[in-house]
Coordinates of C-alpha atoms in Angstrom, one line a residue:
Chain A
X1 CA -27.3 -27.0 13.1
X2 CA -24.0 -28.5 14.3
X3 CA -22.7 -28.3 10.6
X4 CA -24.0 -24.1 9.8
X5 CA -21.7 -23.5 13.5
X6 CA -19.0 -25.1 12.5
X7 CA -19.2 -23.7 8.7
X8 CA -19.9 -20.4 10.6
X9 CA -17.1 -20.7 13.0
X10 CA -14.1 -22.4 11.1
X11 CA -14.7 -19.8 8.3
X12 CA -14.6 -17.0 10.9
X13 CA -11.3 -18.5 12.3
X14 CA -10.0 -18.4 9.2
X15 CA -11.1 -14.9 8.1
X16 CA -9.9 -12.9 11.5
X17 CA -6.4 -14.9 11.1
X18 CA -6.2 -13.7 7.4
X19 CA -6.9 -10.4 8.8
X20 CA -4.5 -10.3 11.0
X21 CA -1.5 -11.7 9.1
X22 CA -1.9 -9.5 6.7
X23 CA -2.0 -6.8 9.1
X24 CA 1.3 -8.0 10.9
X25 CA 3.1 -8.2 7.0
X26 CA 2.5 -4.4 6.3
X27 CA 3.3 -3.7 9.5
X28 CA 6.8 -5.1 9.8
X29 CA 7.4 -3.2 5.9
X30 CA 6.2 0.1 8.1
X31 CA 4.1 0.9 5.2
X32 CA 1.8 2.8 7.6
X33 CA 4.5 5.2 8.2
X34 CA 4.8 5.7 4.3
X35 CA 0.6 5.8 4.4
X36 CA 0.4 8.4 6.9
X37 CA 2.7 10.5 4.8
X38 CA 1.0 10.5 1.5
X39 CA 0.6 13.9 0.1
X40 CA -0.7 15.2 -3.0
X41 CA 2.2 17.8 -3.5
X42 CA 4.7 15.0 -3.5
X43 CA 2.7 11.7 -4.1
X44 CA 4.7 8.4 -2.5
X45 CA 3.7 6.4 -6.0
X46 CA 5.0 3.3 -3.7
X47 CA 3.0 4.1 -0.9
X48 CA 0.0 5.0 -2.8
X49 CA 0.0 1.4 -4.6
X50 CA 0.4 -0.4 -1.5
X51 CA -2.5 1.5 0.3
X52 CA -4.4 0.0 -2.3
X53 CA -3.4 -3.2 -2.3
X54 CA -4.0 -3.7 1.3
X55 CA -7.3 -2.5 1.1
X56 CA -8.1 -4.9 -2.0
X57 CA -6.4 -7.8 0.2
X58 CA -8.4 -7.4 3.4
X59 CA -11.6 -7.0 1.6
X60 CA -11.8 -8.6 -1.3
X61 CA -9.1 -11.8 -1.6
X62 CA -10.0 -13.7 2.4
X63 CA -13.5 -15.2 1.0
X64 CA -12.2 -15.6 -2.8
X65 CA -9.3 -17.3 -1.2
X66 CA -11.9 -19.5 1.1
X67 CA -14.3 -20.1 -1.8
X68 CA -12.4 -23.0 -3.5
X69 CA -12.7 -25.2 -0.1
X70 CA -16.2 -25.0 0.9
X71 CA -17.8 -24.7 -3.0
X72 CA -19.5 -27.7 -2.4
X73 CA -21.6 -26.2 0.8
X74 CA -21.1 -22.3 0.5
X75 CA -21.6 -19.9 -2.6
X76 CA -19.1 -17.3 -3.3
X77 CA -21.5 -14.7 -1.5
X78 CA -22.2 -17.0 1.4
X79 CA -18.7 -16.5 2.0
X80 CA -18.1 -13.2 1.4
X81 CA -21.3 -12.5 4.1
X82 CA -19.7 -14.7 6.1
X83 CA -16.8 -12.7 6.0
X84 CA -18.4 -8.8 6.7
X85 CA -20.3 -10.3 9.2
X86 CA -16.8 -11.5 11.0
X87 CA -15.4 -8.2 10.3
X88 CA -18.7 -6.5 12.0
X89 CA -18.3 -9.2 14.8
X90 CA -14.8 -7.6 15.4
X91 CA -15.8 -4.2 14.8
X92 CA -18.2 -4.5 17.3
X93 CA -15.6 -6.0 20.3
X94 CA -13.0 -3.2 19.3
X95 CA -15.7 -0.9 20.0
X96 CA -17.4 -2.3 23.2
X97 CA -13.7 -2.5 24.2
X98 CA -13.3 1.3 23.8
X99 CA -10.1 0.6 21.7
X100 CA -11.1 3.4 19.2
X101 CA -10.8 5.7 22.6
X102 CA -7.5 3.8 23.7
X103 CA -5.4 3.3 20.2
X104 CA -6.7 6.6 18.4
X105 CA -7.5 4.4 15.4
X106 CA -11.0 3.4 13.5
X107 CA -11.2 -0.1 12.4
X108 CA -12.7 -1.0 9.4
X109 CA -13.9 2.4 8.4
X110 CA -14.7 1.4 4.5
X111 CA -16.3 -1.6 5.4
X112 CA -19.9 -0.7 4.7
X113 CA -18.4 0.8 0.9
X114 CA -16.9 -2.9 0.1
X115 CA -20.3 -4.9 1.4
X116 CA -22.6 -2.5 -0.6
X117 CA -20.3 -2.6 -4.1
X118 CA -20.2 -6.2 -3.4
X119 CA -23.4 -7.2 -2.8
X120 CA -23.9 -5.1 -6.1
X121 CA -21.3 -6.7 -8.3
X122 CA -22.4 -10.1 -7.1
X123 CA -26.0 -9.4 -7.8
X124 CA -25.2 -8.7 -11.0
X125 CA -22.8 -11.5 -12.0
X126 CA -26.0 -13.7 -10.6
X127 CA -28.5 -11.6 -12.0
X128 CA -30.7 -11.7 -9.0
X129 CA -30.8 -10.1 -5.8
X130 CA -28.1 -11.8 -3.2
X131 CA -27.5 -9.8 -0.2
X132 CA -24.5 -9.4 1.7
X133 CA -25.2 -8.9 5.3
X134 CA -22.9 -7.7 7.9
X135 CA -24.9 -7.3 10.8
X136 CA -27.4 -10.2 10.2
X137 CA -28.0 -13.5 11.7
X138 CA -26.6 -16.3 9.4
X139 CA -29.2 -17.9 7.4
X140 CA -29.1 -21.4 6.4
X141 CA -29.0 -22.3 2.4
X142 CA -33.0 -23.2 1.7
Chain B
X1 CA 26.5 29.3 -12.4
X2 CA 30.2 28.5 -12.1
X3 CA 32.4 25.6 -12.4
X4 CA 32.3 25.0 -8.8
X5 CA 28.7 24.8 -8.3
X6 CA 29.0 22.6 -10.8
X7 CA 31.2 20.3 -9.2
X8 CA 29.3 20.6 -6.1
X9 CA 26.3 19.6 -7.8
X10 CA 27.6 16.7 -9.9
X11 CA 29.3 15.4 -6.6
X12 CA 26.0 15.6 -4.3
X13 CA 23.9 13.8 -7.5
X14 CA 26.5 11.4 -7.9
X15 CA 25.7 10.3 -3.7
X16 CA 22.2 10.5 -4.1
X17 CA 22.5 7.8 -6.4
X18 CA 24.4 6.4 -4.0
X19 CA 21.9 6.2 -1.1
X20 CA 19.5 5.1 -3.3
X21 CA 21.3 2.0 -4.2
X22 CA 22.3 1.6 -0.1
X23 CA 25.9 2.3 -0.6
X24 CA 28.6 4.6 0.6
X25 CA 26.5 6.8 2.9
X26 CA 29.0 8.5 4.5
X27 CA 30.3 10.3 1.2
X28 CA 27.0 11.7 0.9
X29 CA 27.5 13.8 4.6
X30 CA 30.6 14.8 3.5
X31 CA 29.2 15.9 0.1
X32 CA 26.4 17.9 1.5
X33 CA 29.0 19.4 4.4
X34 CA 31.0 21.0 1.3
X35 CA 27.7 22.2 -0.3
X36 CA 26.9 23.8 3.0
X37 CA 30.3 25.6 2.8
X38 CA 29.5 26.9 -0.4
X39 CA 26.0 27.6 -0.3
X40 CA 26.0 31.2 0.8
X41 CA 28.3 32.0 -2.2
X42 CA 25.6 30.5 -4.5
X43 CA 22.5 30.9 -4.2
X44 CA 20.8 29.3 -6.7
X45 CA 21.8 26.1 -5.3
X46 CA 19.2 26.1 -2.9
X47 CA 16.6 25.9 -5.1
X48 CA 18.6 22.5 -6.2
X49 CA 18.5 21.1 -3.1
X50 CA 15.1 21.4 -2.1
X51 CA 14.6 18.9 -4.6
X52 CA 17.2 16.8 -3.8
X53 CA 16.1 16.4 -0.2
X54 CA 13.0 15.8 -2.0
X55 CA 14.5 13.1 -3.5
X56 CA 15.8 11.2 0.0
X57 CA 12.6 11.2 1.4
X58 CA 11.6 8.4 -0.6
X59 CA 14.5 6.3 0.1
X60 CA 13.7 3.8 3.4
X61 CA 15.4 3.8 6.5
X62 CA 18.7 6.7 7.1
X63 CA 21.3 7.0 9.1
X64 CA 20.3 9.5 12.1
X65 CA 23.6 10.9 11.7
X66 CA 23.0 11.9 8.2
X67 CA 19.3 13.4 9.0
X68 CA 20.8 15.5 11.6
X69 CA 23.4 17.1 9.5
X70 CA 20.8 17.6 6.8
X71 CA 18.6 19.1 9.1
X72 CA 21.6 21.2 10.6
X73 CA 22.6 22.0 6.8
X74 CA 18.4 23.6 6.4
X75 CA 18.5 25.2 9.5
X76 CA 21.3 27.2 8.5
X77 CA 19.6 28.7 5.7
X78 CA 18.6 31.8 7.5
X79 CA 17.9 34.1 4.7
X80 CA 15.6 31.4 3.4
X81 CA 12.7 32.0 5.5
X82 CA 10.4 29.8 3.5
X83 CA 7.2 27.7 4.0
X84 CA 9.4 25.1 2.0
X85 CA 12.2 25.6 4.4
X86 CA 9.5 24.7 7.5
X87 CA 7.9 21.4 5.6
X88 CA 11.4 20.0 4.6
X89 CA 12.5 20.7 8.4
X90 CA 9.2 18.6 9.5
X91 CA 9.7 16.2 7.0
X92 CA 13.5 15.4 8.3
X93 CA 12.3 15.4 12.0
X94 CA 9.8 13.0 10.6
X95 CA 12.1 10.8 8.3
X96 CA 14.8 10.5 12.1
X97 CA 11.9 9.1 13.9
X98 CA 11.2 6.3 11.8
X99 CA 13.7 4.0 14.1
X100 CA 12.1 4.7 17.1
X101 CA 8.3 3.4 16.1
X102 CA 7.5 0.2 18.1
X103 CA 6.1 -1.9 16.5
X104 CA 2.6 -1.4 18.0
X105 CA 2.5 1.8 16.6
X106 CA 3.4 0.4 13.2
X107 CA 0.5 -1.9 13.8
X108 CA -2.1 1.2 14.5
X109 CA -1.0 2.9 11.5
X110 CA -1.7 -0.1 9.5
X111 CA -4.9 -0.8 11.0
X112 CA -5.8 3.2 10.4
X113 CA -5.7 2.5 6.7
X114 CA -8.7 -0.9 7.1

């Protein structure tokens, strides 16, 4: 039990400080200035290539990244559950906290699109049903 | 169009350029101050310049100094009471408030994008 928490927790640390760097890097670039101005009439190709990348960063790369280090306890889908369900576990304070009323913003608003085409991509590489939760309890390996 | 515009043209592409490579801004002011002079006198122009202000607002951060004059420099196109006229004058308000974001608020319209 002691090892799952601190798999559970030291993976968590890891993925909300990802997060957050990554958030703090585009923001001192003021990309989100060049996001919020993305038009179709005059497309910002800079901007537009950026977007993406952040999106692929924050979602995809923090449990790829992680993988490598705990291979030997945690599969590549264990991590990436371990991830959403962080992500939820934020989600869930920034909304108790009312800080979607307070900073006009939604957090993590194509989360659920990333855990389903993952959970789907990863099913298929392992050609057997692996789920990747977000809002359930951690499960132990059996 | 005559060899003046001409001129005028060649000079404002030349400072574009310019900008773009972070140089000599002040040249740039100074060109688009004699293409203000001259703009009544030709008109087609005008149509030149929509996309060369176009063609700033993909550079980074300005000089508020220069934003001001181009905004002065669209303002003073009366005749050209255009939707494009409105959306280059909101883009240039927007482009002169890039220096006054906090960085909280460069943070919020990261985190709008998660």
């Amino acid at each position: 039990m002691k090892k799952v928490l601190k798999q559970f927790f030291g993976q968590g640390i890891f993925y909300i400080l990802f997060f957050g760097l990554v958030v703090l890097v585009f923001a001192f670039f003021d990309l989100g200035f060049r996001w919020d101005n993305l038009n179709i009439d005059d497309l910002d190709v800079l901007g537009y290539i950026t977007l993406i990348l952040f999106r692929l960063i924050i979602y995809i790369c923090p449990a790829i990244i992680m993988y490598p280090f705990v291979r030997k306890k945690c599969s590549i889908s264990k991590c990436y559950s371990l991830q959403f369900c962080w992500y939820s576990i934020l989600l869930a304070l920034y909304n108790l906290l009312s800080l979607d009323y307070i900073l006009k913003v939604d957090l993590f608003s194509k989360l659920d699109s990333f855990v389903f085409i993952l959970g789907f991509v990863l099913s298929l590489i392992f050609n057997k049903q692996l789920p990747v939760e977000t809002t359930d309890k951690f499960k132990q390996d059996k | 169009m005559d060899k003046k515009a001409k001129e005028l043209e060649g000079i404002i592409r030349s400072n574009i350029k310019s900008i773009k490579d972070n140089k000599n801004l002040s040249s740039l002011c100074d060109g688009l101050e004699e293409l203000r002079k001259s703009m009544d006198s030709y008109d087609s122009l005008w149509t030149n310049t929509k996309d060369w202000f176009k063609r700033l607002f993909k550079f980074g951060k300005k000089k508020d100094l220069c934003i001001a004059q181009l905004i002065d420099i669209v303002n003073d196109f009366d005749k050209y009471k255009t939707e494009d006229k409105r959306k280059t004058i909101n883009k240039l308000t927007e482009l002169s408030k890039i220096k006054d974001r906090t960085f909280l608020e460069k943070i919020i319209s990261v985190l709008r994008a998660s």
